[in-house]
CSV table of C-alpha atoms in Angstrom, one decimal:
chain,number,residue,atom,x,y,z
A,1,GLU,CA,3.3,-19.8,3.8
A,2,ASP,CA,0.6,-17.2,3.3
A,3,GLN,CA,0.7,-15.6,0.0
A,4,VAL,CA,-0.9,-13.0,-2.3
A,5,THR,CA,0.0,-13.6,-6.2
A,6,GLN,CA,-1.2,-11.5,-9.0
A,7,SER,CA,-1.2,-12.4,-12.6
A,8,PRO,CA,-0.5,-11.6,-15.3
A,9,GLU,CA,2.9,-9.5,-14.2
A,10,ALA,CA,2.0,-7.3,-17.2
A,11,LEU,CA,-0.8,-6.8,-19.6
A,12,ARG,CA,-0.8,-4.8,-22.6
A,13,LEU,CA,-4.3,-4.0,-24.2
A,14,GLN,CA,-5.6,-1.8,-27.2
A,15,GLU,CA,-8.0,1.0,-26.0
A,16,GLY,CA,-11.5,-0.6,-25.8
A,17,GLU,CA,-10.0,-4.2,-25.1
A,18,SER,CA,-11.7,-5.5,-22.1
A,19,SER,CA,-9.8,-7.8,-19.8
A,20,SER,CA,-9.4,-9.0,-16.1
A,21,LEU,CA,-6.5,-8.9,-13.6
A,22,ASN,CA,-6.2,-11.9,-11.1
A,23,CYS,CA,-5.4,-11.9,-7.3
A,24,SER,CA,-5.1,-15.1,-5.7
A,25,TYR,CA,-4.7,-15.6,-2.0
A,26,THR,CA,-3.8,-18.4,0.5
A,27,VAL,CA,-4.2,-16.6,3.6
A,28,SER,CA,-6.9,-17.9,6.4
A,29,GLY,CA,-9.3,-15.9,8.1
A,30,LEU,CA,-9.5,-13.0,5.4
A,31,ARG,CA,-10.5,-9.8,6.9
A,32,GLY,CA,-10.5,-7.7,3.6
A,33,LEU,CA,-9.2,-7.8,0.1
A,34,PHE,CA,-8.2,-4.3,-1.1
A,35,TRP,CA,-7.3,-3.2,-4.7
A,36,TYR,CA,-5.1,0.1,-5.4
A,37,ARG,CA,-4.0,1.8,-8.3
A,38,GLN,CA,-0.3,2.9,-8.3
A,39,ASP,CA,1.1,5.6,-11.1
A,40,PRO,CA,4.9,5.6,-11.5
A,41,GLY,CA,6.6,7.6,-8.7
A,42,LYS,CA,3.4,7.9,-6.7
A,43,GLY,CA,1.6,6.3,-3.7
A,44,PRO,CA,-1.1,3.7,-4.2
A,45,GLU,CA,-4.5,5.1,-4.6
A,46,PHE,CA,-7.3,3.4,-3.0
A,47,LEU,CA,-10.0,1.6,-5.4
A,48,PHE,CA,-12.0,-1.1,-3.5
A,49,THR,CA,-12.5,-3.3,-0.6
A,50,LEU,CA,-14.2,-6.7,-0.6
A,51,TYR,CA,-14.9,-8.8,2.4
A,52,SER,CA,-17.1,-11.8,1.5
A,53,ALA,CA,-17.2,-14.3,-1.3
A,54,GLY,CA,-19.6,-12.9,-4.0
A,55,GLU,CA,-19.1,-9.4,-3.2
A,56,GLU,CA,-18.8,-7.0,-6.3
A,57,LYS,CA,-17.9,-3.2,-6.1
A,58,GLU,CA,-17.8,-1.0,-9.4
A,59,LYS,CA,-16.2,2.1,-10.2
A,60,GLU,CA,-16.5,3.5,-13.6
A,61,ARG,CA,-14.6,1.2,-15.9
A,62,LEU,CA,-13.5,-1.1,-13.1
A,63,LYS,CA,-15.4,-3.9,-11.3
A,64,ALA,CA,-14.0,-6.1,-8.5
A,65,THR,CA,-15.3,-9.5,-7.6
A,66,LEU,CA,-14.0,-11.9,-4.8
A,67,THR,CA,-14.3,-15.8,-4.3
A,68,LYS,CA,-13.0,-17.8,-1.5
A,69,LYS,CA,-9.7,-18.2,-3.1
A,70,GLU,CA,-9.1,-15.1,-5.5
A,71,SER,CA,-10.5,-11.6,-6.7
A,72,PHE,CA,-10.6,-10.3,-10.0
A,73,LEU,CA,-10.4,-6.8,-11.3
A,74,HIS,CA,-12.5,-6.6,-14.6
A,75,ILE,CA,-11.6,-3.6,-16.7
A,76,THR,CA,-14.2,-2.8,-19.4
A,77,ALA,CA,-13.5,-0.7,-22.5
A,78,PRO,CA,-10.3,0.6,-21.0
A,79,LYS,CA,-8.7,3.9,-22.0
A,80,PRO,CA,-5.0,4.9,-22.0
A,81,GLU,CA,-5.5,6.8,-18.7
A,82,ASP,CA,-6.2,3.4,-17.2
A,83,SER,CA,-2.5,2.5,-17.6
A,84,ALA,CA,-1.0,2.2,-14.2
A,85,THR,CA,0.0,-0.8,-11.8
A,86,TYR,CA,-2.9,-2.5,-10.0
A,87,LEU,CA,-2.1,-3.8,-6.5
A,88,CYS,CA,-3.9,-6.1,-4.6
A,89,ALA,CA,-3.5,-6.6,-0.8
A,90,VAL,CA,-5.0,-8.7,1.9
A,91,ARG,CA,-5.7,-8.2,5.7
A,92,TYR,CA,-6.1,-11.4,7.7
A,93,GLY,CA,-5.9,-13.3,10.9
A,94,GLY,CA,-6.4,-11.9,14.4
A,95,ALA,CA,-5.4,-8.4,15.6
A,96,THR,CA,-3.2,-7.3,12.9
A,97,ASN,CA,-4.1,-4.4,10.7
A,98,LYS,CA,-1.2,-4.7,8.2
A,99,LEU,CA,-1.8,-5.2,4.5
A,100,ILE,CA,-0.1,-7.9,2.5
A,101,PHE,CA,0.4,-6.9,-0.8
A,102,GLY,CA,1.1,-8.8,-4.0
A,103,THR,CA,3.6,-7.6,-6.6
A,104,GLY,CA,1.2,-5.9,-8.7
A,105,THR,CA,0.0,-6.1,-12.5
A,106,LEU,CA,1.4,-3.5,-14.9
A,107,LEU,CA,-1.2,-2.4,-17.4
A,108,ALA,CA,-0.6,-0.4,-20.5
A,109,VAL,CA,-3.4,0.6,-22.6
A,110,GLN,CA,-2.5,1.8,-26.2
A,111,PRO,CA,-4.5,4.3,-28.0
B,1,ASP,CA,-5.5,19.0,0.1
B,2,THR,CA,-6.7,16.9,3.0
B,3,GLY,CA,-4.8,13.6,2.2
B,4,VAL,CA,-1.7,12.1,3.5
B,5,SER,CA,1.4,14.3,3.2
B,6,GLN,CA,4.9,13.2,3.2
B,7,ASP,CA,8.3,15.1,3.4
B,8,PRO,CA,10.6,15.2,1.8
B,9,ARG,CA,9.5,13.5,-1.6
B,10,HIS,CA,13.1,12.6,-2.4
B,11,LYS,CA,16.3,12.1,-0.4
B,12,ILE,CA,19.9,11.1,-1.5
B,13,THR,CA,22.2,10.4,1.3
B,14,LYS,CA,25.5,8.7,1.6
B,15,ARG,CA,26.1,5.4,3.1
B,16,GLY,CA,26.3,5.5,6.8
B,17,GLN,CA,24.3,8.7,7.3
B,18,ASN,CA,21.1,9.0,9.2
B,19,VAL,CA,17.8,10.2,7.5
B,20,THR,CA,14.6,11.2,9.1
B,21,PHE,CA,11.1,11.2,7.1
B,22,ARG,CA,7.9,12.9,8.2
B,23,CYS,CA,4.2,11.9,7.6
B,24,ASP,CA,1.1,13.9,8.2
B,25,PRO,CA,-1.9,11.6,8.1
B,26,ILE,CA,-5.5,12.5,7.2
B,27,SER,CA,-6.6,14.8,10.2
B,28,GLU,CA,-9.6,12.4,11.5
B,29,HIS,CA,-7.5,9.2,11.2
B,30,ASN,CA,-6.1,7.7,14.3
B,31,ARG,CA,-4.3,5.0,12.7
B,32,LEU,CA,-0.9,5.5,10.8
B,33,TYR,CA,1.2,2.8,9.0
B,34,TRP,CA,4.7,3.0,7.4
B,35,TYR,CA,5.5,0.6,4.3
B,36,ARG,CA,8.7,0.3,2.1
B,37,GLN,CA,8.3,-0.6,-1.6
B,38,THR,CA,11.3,-1.4,-3.8
B,39,LEU,CA,11.3,-1.4,-7.6
B,40,GLY,CA,8.8,-4.1,-9.2
B,41,GLN,CA,7.4,-5.1,-5.7
B,42,GLY,CA,4.3,-4.4,-3.8
B,43,PRO,CA,4.5,-2.3,-0.4
B,44,GLU,CA,5.8,-4.3,2.6
B,45,PHE,CA,4.7,-3.3,6.0
B,46,LEU,CA,7.0,-1.8,8.5
B,47,THR,CA,5.0,-0.7,11.4
B,48,TYR,CA,2.0,0.9,12.7
B,49,PHE,CA,0.5,3.4,15.3
B,50,GLN,CA,-3.0,3.9,16.8
B,51,ASN,CA,-2.7,7.2,18.4
B,52,GLU,CA,0.8,7.5,20.0
B,53,ALA,CA,1.0,3.6,20.6
B,54,GLN,CA,3.2,1.6,18.3
B,55,LEU,CA,1.3,-1.5,18.1
B,56,GLU,CA,3.1,-3.7,15.6
B,57,LYS,CA,6.5,-3.8,14.0
B,58,SER,CA,7.8,-6.1,11.2
B,59,ARG,CA,10.8,-8.2,11.5
B,60,LEU,CA,11.9,-6.0,8.4
B,61,LEU,CA,12.2,-3.2,10.9
B,62,SER,CA,15.8,-3.7,12.0
B,63,ASP,CA,17.2,-2.0,15.0
B,64,ARG,CA,18.6,1.0,12.7
B,65,PHE,CA,14.9,2.0,12.1
B,66,SER,CA,12.8,3.9,14.6
B,67,ALA,CA,9.3,5.3,14.3
B,68,GLU,CA,7.6,7.8,16.4
B,69,ARG,CA,4.2,9.3,16.8
B,70,PRO,CA,4.6,11.4,19.8
B,71,LYS,CA,1.4,13.3,20.0
B,72,GLY,CA,-0.8,11.0,17.9
B,73,SER,CA,-0.6,13.2,15.0
B,74,PHE,CA,2.2,13.4,12.5
B,75,SER,CA,5.0,10.5,12.6
B,76,THR,CA,8.8,10.3,11.7
B,77,LEU,CA,10.5,7.4,10.6
B,78,GLU,CA,14.4,7.4,11.1
B,79,ILE,CA,17.1,5.4,9.7
B,80,GLN,CA,20.6,5.3,11.4
B,81,ARG,CA,23.7,4.3,9.6
B,82,THR,CA,22.0,3.8,6.1
B,83,GLU,CA,22.9,1.2,3.7
B,84,GLN,CA,22.6,0.9,0.3
B,85,GLY,CA,19.8,-1.7,0.6
B,86,ASP,CA,17.7,1.0,2.3
B,87,SER,CA,17.3,2.6,-0.9
B,88,ALA,CA,13.4,2.3,-1.6
B,89,MET,CA,10.3,4.3,-1.6
B,90,TYR,CA,9.0,4.8,2.1
B,91,LEU,CA,5.3,5.0,1.9
B,92,CYS,CA,3.0,6.4,4.8
B,93,ALA,CA,-0.7,5.4,5.1
B,94,SER,CA,-3.6,6.3,7.5
B,95,SER,CA,-7.0,5.1,8.3
B,96,LEU,CA,-9.6,5.2,11.0
B,97,SER,CA,-10.0,2.2,13.6
B,98,ALA,CA,-13.5,1.1,12.4
B,99,PRO,CA,-14.7,-2.2,12.9
B,100,PRO,CA,-12.5,-4.5,10.7
B,101,ARG,CA,-15.1,-5.7,8.2
B,102,GLY,CA,-16.8,-2.5,7.9
B,103,PRO,CA,-16.4,0.5,5.8
B,104,ARG,CA,-14.4,3.4,6.6
B,105,ASN,CA,-11.1,1.6,7.7
B,106,GLU,CA,-9.2,1.6,4.2
B,107,GLN,CA,-5.7,2.5,4.4
B,108,PHE,CA,-5.0,5.9,2.3
B,109,PHE,CA,-1.5,6.2,1.0
B,110,GLY,CA,0.6,9.5,0.8
B,111,PRO,CA,2.8,10.2,-2.1
B,112,GLY,CA,6.0,8.5,-0.6
B,113,THR,CA,9.6,9.5,0.1
B,114,ARG,CA,12.2,8.2,-2.4
B,115,LEU,CA,15.5,7.4,-0.5
B,116,THR,CA,18.4,6.9,-2.6
B,117,VAL,CA,21.6,5.6,-0.7
B,118,LEU,CA,24.9,6.2,-2.4
């Protein structure tokens, strides 16, 4: 069954402690991998789209990378305001435009 | 604010009642999507429109759920005879219908409508 899996489920970091979040996917015919940030009680906020293995995107302390099986969201020197749930989603296959989401990684950055 | 807007933000209803939610997409976006999210899970796709045409519906969308986008602008999602299992955050997103592997077709989400069925 096509699947998107995120790990770890939760991550606690000290301010300034860099780390990576993982999103692995088993869909065929990937047409885009998307990263979103979601704060409690709010809708997901778009961060990045990746289309091809080897592609990288950066925004402030965040860097997303893509391979043929997984994507990483690297967080460099995180700050408390980076605390949120980070969601990964894929679009794949033929004509569909729906996104299939993972369950997210809850990141807590302590000062 | 030119983002996606949803109304109401919160809705509490009793089991068996009907509820309707509204979504206003980003003005130049011709695609509109509905998702449902429960606690600890990622959003699950329900349905999407391109202009006024409903192009895809999930099997999650039972016959108690209906969505419309009559003029290709705002959309409504109605749930009839609500059940406690319908309690969730209902998210709306919009996008352009740009080429699938190109830029400018990302989905941008609204703040969601939190539904609680008592």
